[in-house]
Each structure stands twice: as structure tokens, then as C-alpha cells.
Amino acid sequence: MMRNDLSLLTPPWDAGLVQRLNLAQVGLGDWPAHPYTCANRGDGRHGDEGGDRGVLIATEQGWVCPHCTYAQAWAHAASGEIYPTAIVGQSGIEFFRPPQSVLLARLDGMLAAYRDLQARHATGAEVMVQVLEARRAQLLAPPAVFSLWVIYDRPSDFPTEVVARRFDLKTEQPTQDLLRAPTLVALRAQQPADATVLPRQKGDDPVIVESWLVETPP
Ligand SMILES: [Zn+2]
């Protein structure tokens, strides 16, 4: 992570920033970074949760230490930026663009450690557990599936109508789903919500007017 940017982020930190900072703290962020650690971490009372001694936890109010009362109320602005994914450990980058199985294994290890801290009422541990659980749900969410509706103006099988036929983008095959209307305007009134309209492409069949790209719920 770039540390030459001297502009600092002062709390309150929003939920998105708390998540990004905490994922970076435990090596599950988007770019190699040494975690922010507690100033008292050498006192023999600090644990290694998070992959280093005395790793701080980001909360809405700033950094807290799960092992003592230390708090720190700033982070470098660059900490909140988005970078390509890498897994970072104490020795540096352990995986660049890690596969999901590797991310989940590391995440589950961290989750177990911080749940243990939470059970002992350690400061900030609950926030870290929430961040890791949210990240886990994101990683396990099924990928979006898209459908493409292709709009035909008076095709040979419907010579007096404008029709939209849905294609399954996974199989690239037409489905039985069909919308019919006497005019293009009337057909567009039936357009699925949140459709992205794609203009006809060069080389499309002459009866093709446009296409609608729609995200299909899993
Ligand atoms: Zn501490």
C-alpha cells in the first residue's frame, strides 16, 4: 500500500472503509500492507490474531486494540483505496490473485481467531468478526447470471409483430420466454426492470432492432 500520501483519514469511518481497512489488517485486503499494530504490542500481553503481533481493529471511531486500551484515530488515505486482490502475510505477498479456496481458508482461520477474541469480550473483536463474516458471504455469493433479450421487428415467424426472445447467456441458446407487441414502443413498455439496452450490432440479422441485457436473480 502506498504510504507516501500524507493526507489522513480521520474518523468517523463508514462501514465500507471499516471493512477495507480490517481486511487489509488480516492480509485479506487488496494490496500488500503492513498492518497497523498496537504501540504496546511488545508488553507480552498481545496476541498474534490477524497474522502479526498486536494487530489493531478498525471501527467507526478509529483503531482499537483487542488486547489493551490503545486507540489510534487516523489512517493514511491510501489505505481506503481499491487495488487488485492479493493475500499478504508477514513475509509479503503469499498469493497474487488467490483462488477462492485460498481466500476462504485464510478468512476462516482469521474468523476463528477473532470469534475467540470476541468470546473473551476483546475490544473491537465484534467489528472484525462482522467484517470477516460479510466478506465470507460476498465470496460465497453465487455469481450474477445474465439474460439477453433480442428484439426482432416482424420476424418471419411473427410477421405482424415486434417480439423479444430471451437467450440464456450460459448456454447461448434461445429460451421459450417471448414478449410480443404490435409496435416497438409497446414492446419496450414490457421491458424487464434494470435492463441495459444494447443497440444493434453491425452484421446483425436485418430484423434485429436491439438487445436488452438483464441480470437474472440466482
Ligand atoms: Zn494493545
mmCIF file of C-alpha atoms and ligand atoms in Angstrom, residues 38 40 46 65 67-68 70, ligand 1:
data_model
loop_
_atom_site.group_PDB
_atom_site.id
_atom_site.type_symbol
_atom_site.label_atom_id
_atom_site.label_comp_id
_atom_site.label_asym_id
_atom_site.label_seq_id
_atom_site.Cartn_x
_atom_site.Cartn_y
_atom_site.Cartn_z
ATOM 1 C CA CYS A 38 -0.525 -1.535 18.803
ATOM 2 C CA ASN A 40 2.135 -1.623 23.382
ATOM 3 C CA HIS A 46 -0.629 -9.130 22.936
ATOM 4 C CA CYS A 65 -6.532 -2.781 20.216
ATOM 5 C CA HIS A 67 -5.606 -6.539 23.987
ATOM 6 C CA CYS A 68 -5.277 -3.159 25.705
ATOM 7 C CA TYR A 70 -4.604 1.674 22.964
HETATM 8 ZN ZN ZN B 1 -2.593 -3.033 22.585
#
